[in-house]
Coordinates of C-alpha atoms and ligand atoms in Angstrom, one line a residue:
X1 CA 116.3 124.3 102.8
X2 CA 114.2 121.3 103.5
X3 CA 111.1 122.5 105.3
X4 CA 111.7 120.9 108.6
X5 CA 108.3 119.6 109.2
X6 CA 106.8 117.7 112.3
X7 CA 107.7 113.8 111.9
X8 CA 105.2 112.5 114.7
X9 CA 101.5 111.6 114.0
X10 CA 99.0 110.0 116.0
X11 CA 97.3 106.9 114.9
X12 CA 94.4 108.2 113.0
X13 CA 91.4 108.8 115.4
X14 CA 92.4 105.9 117.6
X15 CA 95.0 107.3 120.0
X16 CA 94.7 110.8 121.4
X17 CA 98.3 111.3 122.4
X18 CA 98.0 114.5 124.1
X19 CA 101.7 114.0 125.5
X20 CA 102.8 114.3 122.0
X21 CA 101.9 117.9 121.7
X22 CA 103.5 118.7 125.2
X23 CA 106.3 121.3 124.5
X24 CA 109.7 120.5 125.1
X25 CA 111.1 122.0 128.3
X26 CA 114.7 122.8 129.0
X27 CA 116.5 119.7 130.8
X28 CA 117.8 120.0 134.5
X29 CA 120.9 121.9 134.8
X30 CA 123.9 119.8 135.3
X31 CA 127.6 119.8 136.3
X32 CA 129.0 119.8 132.7
X33 CA 132.8 120.0 133.9
X34 CA 133.4 116.3 134.3
X35 CA 136.9 115.4 133.4
X36 CA 138.0 112.6 131.1
X37 CA 138.9 109.6 133.1
X38 CA 142.4 109.4 134.5
X39 CA 144.7 106.8 133.4
X40 CA 144.3 104.3 136.1
X41 CA 140.7 103.9 135.6
X42 CA 141.2 102.1 132.3
X43 CA 138.0 102.0 130.5
X44 CA 138.2 98.9 128.2
X45 CA 136.8 98.8 124.4
X46 CA 133.3 98.0 124.5
X47 CA 132.5 99.9 127.7
X48 CA 130.3 102.9 128.3
X49 CA 131.2 106.1 130.1
X50 CA 127.9 107.9 130.2
X51 CA 127.4 111.2 129.0
X52 CA 129.0 113.5 131.5
X53 CA 132.2 112.1 130.2
X54 CA 131.9 114.0 127.0
X55 CA 130.5 117.3 128.6
X56 CA 133.6 118.8 129.6
X57 CA 133.7 122.5 128.5
X58 CA 137.0 121.7 126.6
X59 CA 135.4 118.8 124.8
X60 CA 131.9 118.6 123.7
X61 CA 130.5 120.9 126.7
X62 CA 131.2 124.3 125.2
X63 CA 128.5 127.0 125.7
X64 CA 129.3 128.4 122.4
X65 CA 130.2 126.6 119.0
X66 CA 133.9 126.8 118.4
X67 CA 136.3 126.5 115.3
X68 CA 139.4 125.0 116.9
X69 CA 138.6 121.6 115.8
X70 CA 136.5 120.2 113.0
X71 CA 133.4 119.7 115.3
X72 CA 131.5 122.1 117.2
X73 CA 132.1 121.4 120.8
X74 CA 128.7 122.3 121.8
X75 CA 127.4 119.0 121.2
X76 CA 126.5 118.4 124.7
X77 CA 124.6 121.2 125.3
X78 CA 122.4 120.9 122.0
X79 CA 121.8 117.5 123.1
X80 CA 120.9 118.3 126.6
X81 CA 118.7 121.3 125.9
X82 CA 117.1 120.6 122.7
X83 CA 117.2 117.1 121.9
X84 CA 114.0 114.8 122.6
X85 CA 116.5 111.8 123.2
X86 CA 117.3 113.2 126.6
X87 CA 113.3 112.6 127.3
X88 CA 113.0 109.0 126.2
X89 CA 113.4 107.6 129.9
X90 CA 111.4 110.3 131.6
X91 CA 108.5 109.7 129.3
X92 CA 108.1 106.2 130.7
X93 CA 106.5 107.4 133.8
X94 CA 104.2 109.5 132.1
X95 CA 100.4 109.0 132.0
X96 CA 100.4 107.5 128.6
X97 CA 103.3 105.2 129.8
X98 CA 101.2 104.2 132.9
X99 CA 98.0 103.4 130.6
X100 CA 100.1 101.1 128.2
X101 CA 101.4 99.3 131.1
X102 CA 98.4 99.0 132.7
X103 CA 96.8 97.5 129.5
X104 CA 99.8 95.2 128.9
X105 CA 99.4 94.0 132.3
X106 CA 103.1 94.6 132.8
X107 CA 104.5 93.2 136.2
X108 CA 106.8 95.9 136.5
X109 CA 106.9 99.7 136.0
X110 CA 107.7 100.8 132.3
X111 CA 111.0 102.3 133.7
X112 CA 112.0 98.9 134.6
X113 CA 110.5 96.8 131.7
X114 CA 113.2 95.6 129.4
X115 CA 110.3 95.6 126.5
X116 CA 110.4 99.4 126.8
X117 CA 114.1 100.1 127.8
X118 CA 114.9 98.3 124.5
X119 CA 114.2 101.6 123.0
X120 CA 113.8 104.3 125.6
X121 CA 116.9 104.1 127.6
X122 CA 120.5 103.2 127.5
X123 CA 120.3 100.1 129.5
X124 CA 124.1 98.9 129.9
X125 CA 125.0 95.8 131.8
X126 CA 126.9 96.6 134.8
X127 CA 130.3 95.2 133.8
X128 CA 130.1 97.3 130.4
X129 CA 129.8 100.4 132.6
X130 CA 133.2 101.9 133.3
X131 CA 131.4 104.8 135.0
X132 CA 127.8 104.8 136.2
X133 CA 125.6 105.1 132.9
X134 CA 122.3 106.9 134.3
X135 CA 119.0 105.5 132.5
X136 CA 117.6 109.1 133.3
X137 CA 119.9 110.4 130.8
X138 CA 117.9 108.8 128.0
X139 CA 119.7 108.2 124.9
X140 CA 123.0 110.0 125.2
X141 CA 125.9 110.4 123.0
X142 CA 126.9 106.6 123.2
X143 CA 123.3 105.5 122.5
X144 CA 124.2 106.6 119.1
X145 CA 127.9 106.9 118.5
X146 CA 128.6 103.6 120.5
X147 CA 130.6 102.7 123.8
X148 CA 133.6 105.0 124.1
X149 CA 135.8 103.2 126.5
X150 CA 138.1 102.3 123.7
X151 CA 138.3 105.7 122.0
X152 CA 137.4 108.4 124.7
X153 CA 141.1 109.3 125.7
X154 CA 142.7 108.7 122.0
X155 CA 140.3 110.8 120.2
X156 CA 141.1 113.8 121.7
X157 CA 144.9 113.3 120.5
X158 CA 146.6 115.4 117.7
X159 CA 146.7 113.2 114.6
X160 CA 144.1 110.6 116.0
X161 CA 141.7 110.0 112.8
X162 CA 138.0 108.9 113.0
X163 CA 138.8 105.7 111.3
X164 CA 140.8 104.8 114.7
X165 CA 137.9 105.6 116.6
X166 CA 136.1 103.3 114.7
X167 CA 138.4 100.5 115.1
X168 CA 138.2 101.2 118.7
X169 CA 134.4 100.9 118.9
X170 CA 133.0 104.0 117.7
X171 CA 129.6 103.4 115.5
X172 CA 130.4 104.8 112.1
X173 CA 127.8 107.2 111.7
X174 CA 129.5 108.9 108.6
X175 CA 128.5 105.7 106.8
X176 CA 124.8 106.1 105.8
X177 CA 123.8 102.6 105.9
X178 CA 125.4 102.3 109.6
X179 CA 123.5 105.5 110.5
X180 CA 120.2 104.2 109.2
X181 CA 120.6 101.1 111.0
X182 CA 121.2 102.9 114.2
X183 CA 118.3 105.1 114.1
X184 CA 116.0 102.0 113.1
X185 CA 117.3 100.1 116.0
X186 CA 114.9 102.1 118.2
X187 CA 112.6 103.7 115.3
X188 CA 111.4 100.4 114.1
X189 CA 113.0 98.0 116.6
X190 CA 116.4 95.9 116.6
X191 CA 115.6 92.9 118.8
X192 CA 112.2 91.6 119.6
X193 CA 108.8 92.2 118.0
X194 CA 109.1 96.4 118.0
X195 CA 106.0 97.9 118.4
X196 CA 103.7 95.3 117.5
X197 CA 99.7 95.0 117.7
X198 CA 99.9 94.6 121.5
X199 CA 101.6 98.0 122.3
X200 CA 99.6 99.6 119.4
X201 CA 96.2 98.4 121.2
X202 CA 97.7 99.4 124.6
X203 CA 98.2 103.0 123.3
X204 CA 101.8 103.3 121.9
X205 CA 102.1 105.5 118.9
X206 CA 102.8 103.7 115.7
X207 CA 106.4 104.2 114.8
X208 CA 107.1 105.9 111.3
X209 CA 110.7 106.5 110.1
X210 CA 112.4 108.4 107.1
X211 CA 116.2 109.0 107.6
X212 CA 116.4 112.5 106.0
X213 CA 113.4 114.0 107.9
X214 CA 114.1 112.5 111.0
X215 CA 117.8 113.6 111.1
X216 CA 116.6 117.3 109.9
X217 CA 114.2 117.1 112.9
X218 CA 116.8 116.1 115.4
X219 CA 118.6 119.6 116.5
X220 CA 121.9 119.4 114.7
X221 CA 124.8 119.1 116.7
X222 CA 127.0 118.3 113.8
X223 CA 128.2 120.7 111.0
X224 CA 126.8 120.2 107.5
X225 CA 129.6 118.6 105.5
X226 CA 129.6 121.3 102.9
X227 CA 131.1 123.7 105.9
X228 CA 133.5 121.3 107.1
X229 CA 137.0 121.7 106.9
X230 CA 138.0 118.1 106.3
X231 CA 135.6 117.1 103.8
X232 CA 138.1 114.7 101.8
X233 CA 137.5 111.8 104.0
X234 CA 133.9 112.2 104.0
X235 CA 131.5 110.1 102.0
X236 CA 129.3 111.9 99.7
X237 CA 126.7 113.4 101.4
X238 CA 124.1 114.2 98.7
X239 CA 120.8 114.2 100.4
X240 CA 119.0 112.3 97.9
X241 CA 121.5 109.4 98.1
X242 CA 121.0 109.4 102.1
X243 CA 117.1 109.1 101.4
X244 CA 117.7 106.1 98.9
X245 CA 119.9 104.6 100.9
X246 CA 117.6 105.1 104.0
X247 CA 114.8 103.4 102.1
X248 CA 116.7 100.3 101.4
X249 CA 117.6 99.5 104.7
X250 CA 114.4 100.4 105.8
X251 CA 113.0 97.9 103.9
X252 CA 115.6 95.5 104.7
X253 CA 115.1 95.9 108.4
X254 CA 111.3 95.9 108.3
X255 CA 111.6 92.5 106.6
X256 CA 113.9 91.3 109.5
X257 CA 111.4 92.4 112.0
X258 CA 108.3 90.6 110.2
X259 CA 110.8 87.5 110.3
X260 CA 111.3 88.1 114.2
X261 CA 107.7 88.6 114.8
X262 CA 106.6 85.6 112.9
X263 CA 109.2 83.4 115.0
X264 CA 108.2 85.2 118.4
X265 CA 105.3 82.8 119.3
X266 CA 103.0 85.8 119.0
X267 CA 101.8 85.6 115.5
X268 CA 99.8 86.8 113.4
X269 CA 100.8 90.3 114.5
X270 CA 98.2 92.4 113.4
X271 CA 100.6 95.3 113.3
X272 CA 101.8 94.1 109.9
X273 CA 98.5 94.6 108.3
X274 CA 96.4 97.4 107.1
X275 CA 94.7 98.7 110.2
X276 CA 91.5 99.6 108.5
X277 CA 91.1 95.9 107.5
X278 CA 89.7 95.5 111.1
X279 CA 89.3 99.0 112.5
X280 CA 86.3 100.4 110.5
X281 CA 82.6 100.7 110.9
X282 CA 80.4 98.1 109.5
X283 CA 78.2 100.6 107.9
X284 CA 80.9 101.9 106.0
X285 CA 81.2 98.5 104.4
X286 CA 79.6 99.3 100.9
X287 CA 82.7 101.3 99.9
X288 CA 85.0 98.6 100.8
X289 CA 82.9 96.3 98.8
X290 CA 82.9 98.6 95.7
X291 CA 86.7 99.0 96.1
X292 CA 87.4 95.3 96.2
X293 CA 90.0 93.3 98.1
X294 CA 93.7 92.9 97.5
X295 CA 93.8 89.4 98.3
X296 CA 90.5 87.8 98.7
X297 CA 87.3 89.1 100.1
X298 CA 87.3 88.9 104.0
X299 CA 91.0 88.6 104.4
X300 CA 92.9 91.6 106.2
X301 CA 95.4 93.0 103.9
X302 CA 98.9 93.3 104.5
X303 CA 100.0 97.1 104.8
X304 CA 101.8 98.0 101.4
X305 CA 103.5 100.9 103.2
X306 CA 106.9 99.2 103.0
X307 CA 106.9 99.0 99.4
X308 CA 104.8 102.4 98.7
X309 CA 108.1 104.3 98.2
X310 CA 110.6 101.5 97.9
X311 CA 109.0 100.4 94.6
X312 CA 110.4 103.6 92.8
X313 CA 113.9 103.2 94.7
X314 CA 114.1 99.8 92.9
X315 CA 112.5 101.6 89.4
X316 CA 115.3 104.2 89.7
X317 CA 118.4 102.2 90.5
X318 CA 117.6 98.4 89.9
X319 CA 114.8 98.2 87.4
X320 CA 115.8 94.2 86.7
X321 CA 115.3 93.6 90.4
X322 CA 111.7 95.3 90.5
X323 CA 109.7 92.5 89.2
X324 CA 111.1 89.7 90.9
X325 CA 111.2 91.3 94.3
X326 CA 107.6 92.7 93.9
X327 CA 106.4 89.4 93.0
X328 CA 108.1 88.1 96.6
X329 CA 106.5 91.1 98.3
X330 CA 102.9 90.0 97.2
X331 CA 103.9 86.3 98.2
X332 CA 104.9 87.5 101.4
X333 CA 101.7 89.5 101.5
X334 CA 99.5 86.9 100.9
X335 CA 101.3 84.6 103.6
X336 CA 100.6 87.2 106.2
X337 CA 97.1 88.0 105.2
X338 CA 96.3 84.3 105.3
X339 CA 96.5 84.4 109.1
X340 CA 97.4 80.7 109.7
X341 CA 100.3 80.4 107.2
X342 CA 102.9 78.4 109.1
X343 CA 105.1 80.9 110.7
X344 CA 108.4 79.5 109.6
X345 CA 107.1 80.0 106.2
X346 CA 106.5 83.6 106.8
X347 CA 109.9 84.0 108.4
X348 CA 112.0 82.5 105.6
X349 CA 110.1 84.5 102.9
X350 CA 110.6 87.8 104.8
X351 CA 114.2 87.2 105.7
X352 CA 115.2 85.8 102.0
X353 CA 113.4 89.1 100.7
X354 CA 115.2 91.4 103.3
X355 CA 118.6 89.6 102.2
X356 CA 117.8 90.0 98.3
X357 CA 118.2 94.0 98.9
X358 CA 122.0 93.6 98.8
X359 CA 122.1 94.4 95.2
X360 CA 120.0 97.3 95.2
X361 CA 122.1 98.8 98.1
X362 CA 125.2 98.4 96.2
X363 CA 123.5 99.9 93.1
X364 CA 122.5 102.9 95.0
X365 CA 125.9 103.4 96.2
X366 CA 127.7 103.2 92.8
X367 CA 125.1 105.7 91.0
X368 CA 125.6 109.2 90.3
X369 CA 122.6 110.9 92.0
X370 CA 122.5 114.3 90.3
X371 CA 119.2 116.7 90.7
X372 CA 117.9 115.6 87.3
X373 CA 117.9 112.1 89.0
X374 CA 116.5 113.1 92.2
X375 CA 113.6 115.3 90.2
X376 CA 112.7 112.0 88.2
X377 CA 112.6 109.5 91.7
X378 CA 110.5 112.5 93.3
X379 CA 108.0 112.6 90.4
X380 CA 107.5 108.9 90.5
X381 CA 106.7 109.1 94.1
X382 CA 104.1 111.9 93.7
X383 CA 102.8 110.6 90.4
X384 CA 101.7 107.2 91.9
X385 CA 98.0 108.1 92.3
X386 CA 96.6 104.6 91.1
X387 CA 98.6 102.8 93.8
X388 CA 98.0 105.3 96.4
X389 CA 93.9 105.4 95.8
X390 CA 94.0 101.9 97.5
X391 CA 96.7 101.9 99.9
X392 CA 96.9 102.7 103.5
X393 CA 97.6 105.6 105.9
X394 CA 100.8 104.4 106.6
X395 CA 102.0 104.2 102.9
X396 CA 100.5 107.9 102.6
X397 CA 103.2 108.9 105.5
X398 CA 105.7 107.4 103.8
X399 CA 104.9 109.3 100.4
X400 CA 104.7 112.8 102.2
X401 CA 108.2 112.2 104.0
X402 CA 109.8 111.0 100.7
X403 CA 108.2 114.2 98.9
X404 CA 109.6 116.7 101.7
X405 CA 113.1 115.0 101.7
X406 CA 113.6 115.1 98.0
X407 CA 111.9 118.4 97.4
X408 CA 114.3 119.6 100.1
X409 CA 117.4 118.0 98.4
X410 CA 116.5 120.0 95.2
X411 CA 115.8 123.2 97.1
X412 CA 119.5 122.9 98.2
X413 CA 120.6 123.7 94.7
X414 CA 117.4 125.3 93.0
X415 CA 115.2 127.9 95.2
X416 CA 112.2 127.2 92.7
X417 CA 111.6 124.2 95.0
X418 CA 111.5 126.0 98.5
X419 CA 108.6 128.4 97.0
X420 CA 105.8 128.9 99.2
X421 CA 103.4 127.6 96.7
X422 CA 105.5 124.3 96.6
X423 CA 105.6 124.2 100.5
X424 CA 101.8 124.7 100.7
X425 CA 101.4 121.5 98.6
X426 CA 103.3 119.7 100.6
X427 CA 101.7 120.9 103.9
X428 CA 98.3 119.8 102.5
X429 CA 99.9 116.4 102.3
X430 CA 101.0 116.5 105.7
X431 CA 97.6 117.7 106.9
X432 CA 95.9 114.8 105.2
X433 CA 98.0 112.2 107.3
X434 CA 98.3 113.8 110.4
X435 CA 95.6 111.9 112.2
X436 CA 93.3 115.0 112.9
X437 CA 90.5 113.1 110.9
X438 CA 89.9 109.8 108.6
X439 CA 92.5 109.3 106.2
X440 CA 90.8 109.9 102.7
X441 CA 92.9 108.6 99.7
X442 CA 91.3 110.4 97.3
X443 CA 91.9 113.8 98.8
X444 CA 95.5 112.6 99.2
X445 CA 96.0 111.8 95.6
X446 CA 94.2 115.2 94.7
X447 CA 96.7 117.2 97.0
X448 CA 99.6 115.1 95.2
X449 CA 98.2 116.2 91.8
X450 CA 98.5 119.8 93.4
X451 CA 102.0 119.4 94.2
X452 CA 102.8 118.4 90.7
X453 CA 101.2 121.3 89.2
X454 CA 103.1 123.6 91.7
X455 CA 106.5 122.3 90.5
X456 CA 106.0 122.4 86.7
Ligands
LIG501 C1 110.7 99.6 118.9 C2 111.3 100.5 120.0 C3 110.4 101.1 121.0 C4 109.6 100.3 122.0 C5 109.8 98.5 122.4 C6 108.9 100.8 122.8 N1 109.0 102.3 122.5 FE1 108.0 103.8 123.2 N2 108.6 105.1 121.7 C7 109.5 104.7 120.7 C8 109.7 105.5 119.8 C9 110.9 105.6 118.8 C10 109.0 106.7 120.2 C11 108.9 107.9 119.4 C12 107.9 107.9 118.2 C13 107.8 109.1 117.3 O1 108.0 110.2 117.7 O2 108.0 108.8 116.2 C14 108.2 106.4 121.2 C15 107.3 107.1 122.0 C16 106.6 106.7 123.2 C17 106.0 107.4 124.0 C18 105.5 108.7 123.5 C19 106.3 109.8 124.1 C20 105.9 111.2 124.0 O3 106.7 112.1 124.0 O4 104.8 111.6 124.0 C21 105.4 106.7 125.1 C22 104.5 107.2 126.3 C23 106.1 105.6 125.0 N3 106.9 105.4 123.6 C24 106.1 104.5 125.8 C25 106.6 103.1 125.8 C26 106.4 102.0 126.6 C27 105.5 102.4 127.9 C28 107.1 101.0 126.2 C29 107.1 99.6 126.6 C30 105.9 99.1 127.3 C31 107.6 101.2 125.0 N4 107.3 102.7 124.7 C32 108.2 100.5 124.1 C33 109.9 103.1 120.5 C34 109.8 102.3 121.2
LIG502 C1 120.2 110.1 118.6 C2 121.6 110.0 117.9 C3 122.7 110.8 118.5 C4 122.8 111.0 119.6 C5 122.2 110.6 120.8 C6 124.1 112.0 119.7 N1 124.8 112.0 118.3 FE1 126.1 112.9 117.8 N2 125.8 112.5 115.8 C7 124.8 111.7 115.5 C8 124.6 111.9 114.2 C9 123.5 111.4 112.9 C10 125.8 112.6 113.8 C11 126.0 113.1 112.1 C12 127.2 112.3 111.9 C13 127.8 112.7 110.6 O1 127.3 113.7 109.9 O2 129.1 112.5 110.3 C14 126.4 113.2 115.0 C15 127.3 113.8 114.8 C16 128.4 114.1 116.0 C17 129.6 114.9 116.0 C18 130.3 115.3 114.4 C19 131.0 114.0 114.2 C20 132.0 114.3 112.8 O3 132.2 113.4 112.2 O4 131.9 115.7 112.3 C21 130.1 115.2 117.2 C22 131.3 115.5 117.6 C23 129.0 114.3 118.0 N3 127.8 113.9 117.2 C24 129.1 114.3 119.5 C25 127.8 113.9 120.3 C26 128.1 114.1 121.8 C27 129.1 114.6 122.3 C28 126.6 113.5 122.0 C29 126.0 113.6 123.3 C30 126.0 114.9 124.2 C31 126.0 113.1 120.7 N4 127.0 113.2 120.1 C32 124.7 112.2 120.7 C33 123.8 111.2 116.2 C34 123.6 111.2 117.6
LIG503 C1 118.4 103.8 121.5 C2 117.1 104.3 121.1 C3 117.2 105.4 120.0 C4 118.1 105.6 118.8 C5 119.4 105.0 118.5 C6 117.6 106.9 118.4 N1 116.5 107.2 118.7 FE1 115.3 108.8 117.6 N2 114.0 108.4 119.6 C7 114.2 107.4 120.4 C8 112.8 107.7 121.2 C9 112.4 106.7 122.3 C10 112.4 108.7 121.2 C11 111.0 109.4 121.8 C12 111.4 110.4 122.5 C13 110.1 111.2 123.4 O1 109.3 111.3 122.8 O2 110.4 111.8 124.4 C14 113.0 109.4 120.0 C15 112.6 110.7 119.3 C16 112.9 111.0 118.2 C17 113.0 112.2 117.2 C18 111.8 112.9 118.0 C19 110.4 112.9 117.1 C20 109.2 113.9 117.5 O3 108.4 113.4 117.7 O4 109.7 115.1 117.8 C21 113.9 112.3 116.4 C22 113.7 113.3 115.3 C23 114.6 111.2 116.3 N3 114.1 110.4 117.3 C24 115.6 111.0 115.1 C25 116.6 109.9 115.4 C26 117.5 109.6 114.3 C27 117.8 110.5 113.3 C28 118.3 108.8 114.9 C29 119.6 108.3 114.3 C30 120.8 109.1 114.0 C31 117.8 108.4 116.2 N4 116.6 109.0 116.2 C32 118.4 107.3 116.9 C33 114.8 106.4 120.2 C34 115.9 106.3 119.8
LIG504 C1 92.9 91.6 112.0 C2 92.3 92.6 112.9 C3 93.2 93.6 113.3 C4 94.0 94.5 112.5 C5 94.5 94.3 111.2 C6 94.5 95.6 113.5 N1 93.6 95.7 114.6 FE1 93.8 96.9 116.0 N2 92.6 95.7 117.0 C7 92.2 94.5 116.7 C8 91.2 93.8 117.6 C9 90.6 92.4 117.6 C10 91.3 94.8 118.9 C11 90.8 94.8 120.4 C12 89.5 95.6 119.9 C13 88.5 96.0 121.4 O1 88.7 95.0 122.4 O2 88.1 96.8 121.2 C14 92.2 95.9 118.6 C15 92.3 97.0 119.2 C16 93.4 98.1 118.7 C17 93.5 99.3 119.3 C18 92.8 99.6 120.9 C19 91.2 100.0 120.6 C20 91.0 101.1 119.9 O3 90.4 100.8 118.9 O4 91.5 102.0 119.8 C21 94.2 100.1 118.6 C22 94.8 101.5 119.1 C23 94.6 99.4 117.7 N3 94.0 98.2 117.5 C24 95.3 99.8 116.7 C25 95.8 99.3 115.5 C26 96.6 99.7 114.6 C27 97.5 101.1 114.5 C28 96.7 98.9 113.3 C29 97.5 98.8 112.2 C30 98.8 98.8 112.3 C31 95.7 97.8 113.7 N4 95.3 98.1 115.2 C32 95.5 96.6 112.8 C33 92.1 94.0 115.4 C34 93.0 94.4 114.5

């Protein structure tokens, strides 16, 4: 079993996010016995029906897990009572949101602001609502599974298949690429400029994501495939593969985000850079002068976080692509750091790089990933001290998440990886990046060595 560690960190010493520590209360009691729509309402494919449409106790609103079908049927109550996605809208009226809105000089309250609702609400155009979709429900079922208009009635019929649902508009979350894209739609940003430097400076937490850890941190309303009856039609659910696919898609989507930012008219976006290029005390300058600069003295470095772990995915699955891709990454980094590179140049470089990952994704899909290979990847990530000694906090977070995910994948078959000595060294890595103090790369690298010793 993977150790399910917290996935949220503050921005080191810059944002004190008390709300992040607030405990998760139970959602309001709600009528859960809402029958499926009658035939004469005829919702169309692409239309949304809202969370109550899934909540009947005969459908997904059972109080206890059931065994009649291949799904648990208590998904609704797990989501309602335990899942943070029910809170995405209500947090828009908390004190932090008010501060963000004030700093951004928003004309409307955050609950009405498209820039916030993009990720914090299931804001559906009126004509696409077959039944009223309540923003206050937060990210409900259709926020991830897609609009149910085309399949709600059908998918309860005998003999109906997952494939038919997908053809009728259900999002195919069984597909790892699609699943990562869905999560990143909000945990990175699918449109616009995401959580850019304006949002960060206003007080928004920096977004961090990794598919395996974030999936594990969601209260599971699904049955692990290993315990499913109908396994034959399921793609390989190897945890290490989920991690690797997640890494490639995350790199690609972050390139597309950079391109959108460059084209947004609000460029340069400092969120692309190493925060400490600008946010540091001048009396600590000596250390930086001794360390040297990645591009040229005095220019802010581009954050290496997007390649901190992705480099090892390339090494493992696509060694021939590694050289050329990393040269392009360096070229893009230089374009971003020289703040006045024409923004079209940045956008083109980023988009091309994102598209160049297609071959890598194919290779991840076609490679057999056994425990031996998983171990190789893990030790590569954990053995990267030279790179990490110079890298930023965001890179270290990606490394900590990768180690937890891959050690968790190995622990599924070999209890050695779940021993307390190993868990303790991973905890130390998480502490290093938790934002409780200044991030110290050397301490992190020392803790990486301790991790490697613990798994010898
Ligand atoms: C690109 C998507 C995106 C946008 C745009 C966005 N957020 Fe967020 N926001 C998130 C995600 C994802 C989290 C959770 C971060 C985590 O835990 O990893 C979050 C967290 C927060 C939190 C902390 C919640 C808590 O539980 O403490 C607040 C407050 C917040 N956002 C307010 C806003 C406001 C106000 C706006 C608009 C001005 C906004 N957000 C825009 C995605 C977004
Ligand atoms: C934040 C995203 C998210 C939300 C919100 C969400 N789900 Fe899911 N759901 C998932 C993921 C991811 C899976 C795992 C998919 C898999 O393993 O095939 C899943 C799996 C399921 C499954 C099992 C599917 C299968 O093929 O075995 C059911 C049923 C389900 N969800 C129903 C619901 C219902 C009902 C709601 C609302 C009450 C809901 N989900 C809300 C992401 C979400
Ligand atoms: C439509 C937007 C949206 C989608 C899609 C989405 N999320 Fe989220 N998610 C959010 C927001 C916003 C928050 C912050 C909620 C809060 O702090 O109250 C969040 C919070 C979370 C948290 C809690 C983080 C914490 O700090 O405890 C986890 C875990 C998570 N999401 C995982 C996922 C996964 C896995 C997927 C894909 C299967 C996914 N999310 C899809 C918007 C989304
Ligand atoms: C190119 C320089 C530059 C970079 C790089 C940069 N910032 Fe800033 N940041 C600024 C400036 C300028 C301000 C406004 C400072 C002020 O008025 O106090 C600011 C303000 C802030 C603030 C609010 C004031 C504070 O110090 O708390 C936060 C939070 C912040 N930035 C976070 C970040 C994060 C996180 C990153 C990295 C992802 C980052 N910044 C990268 C220049 C930069």
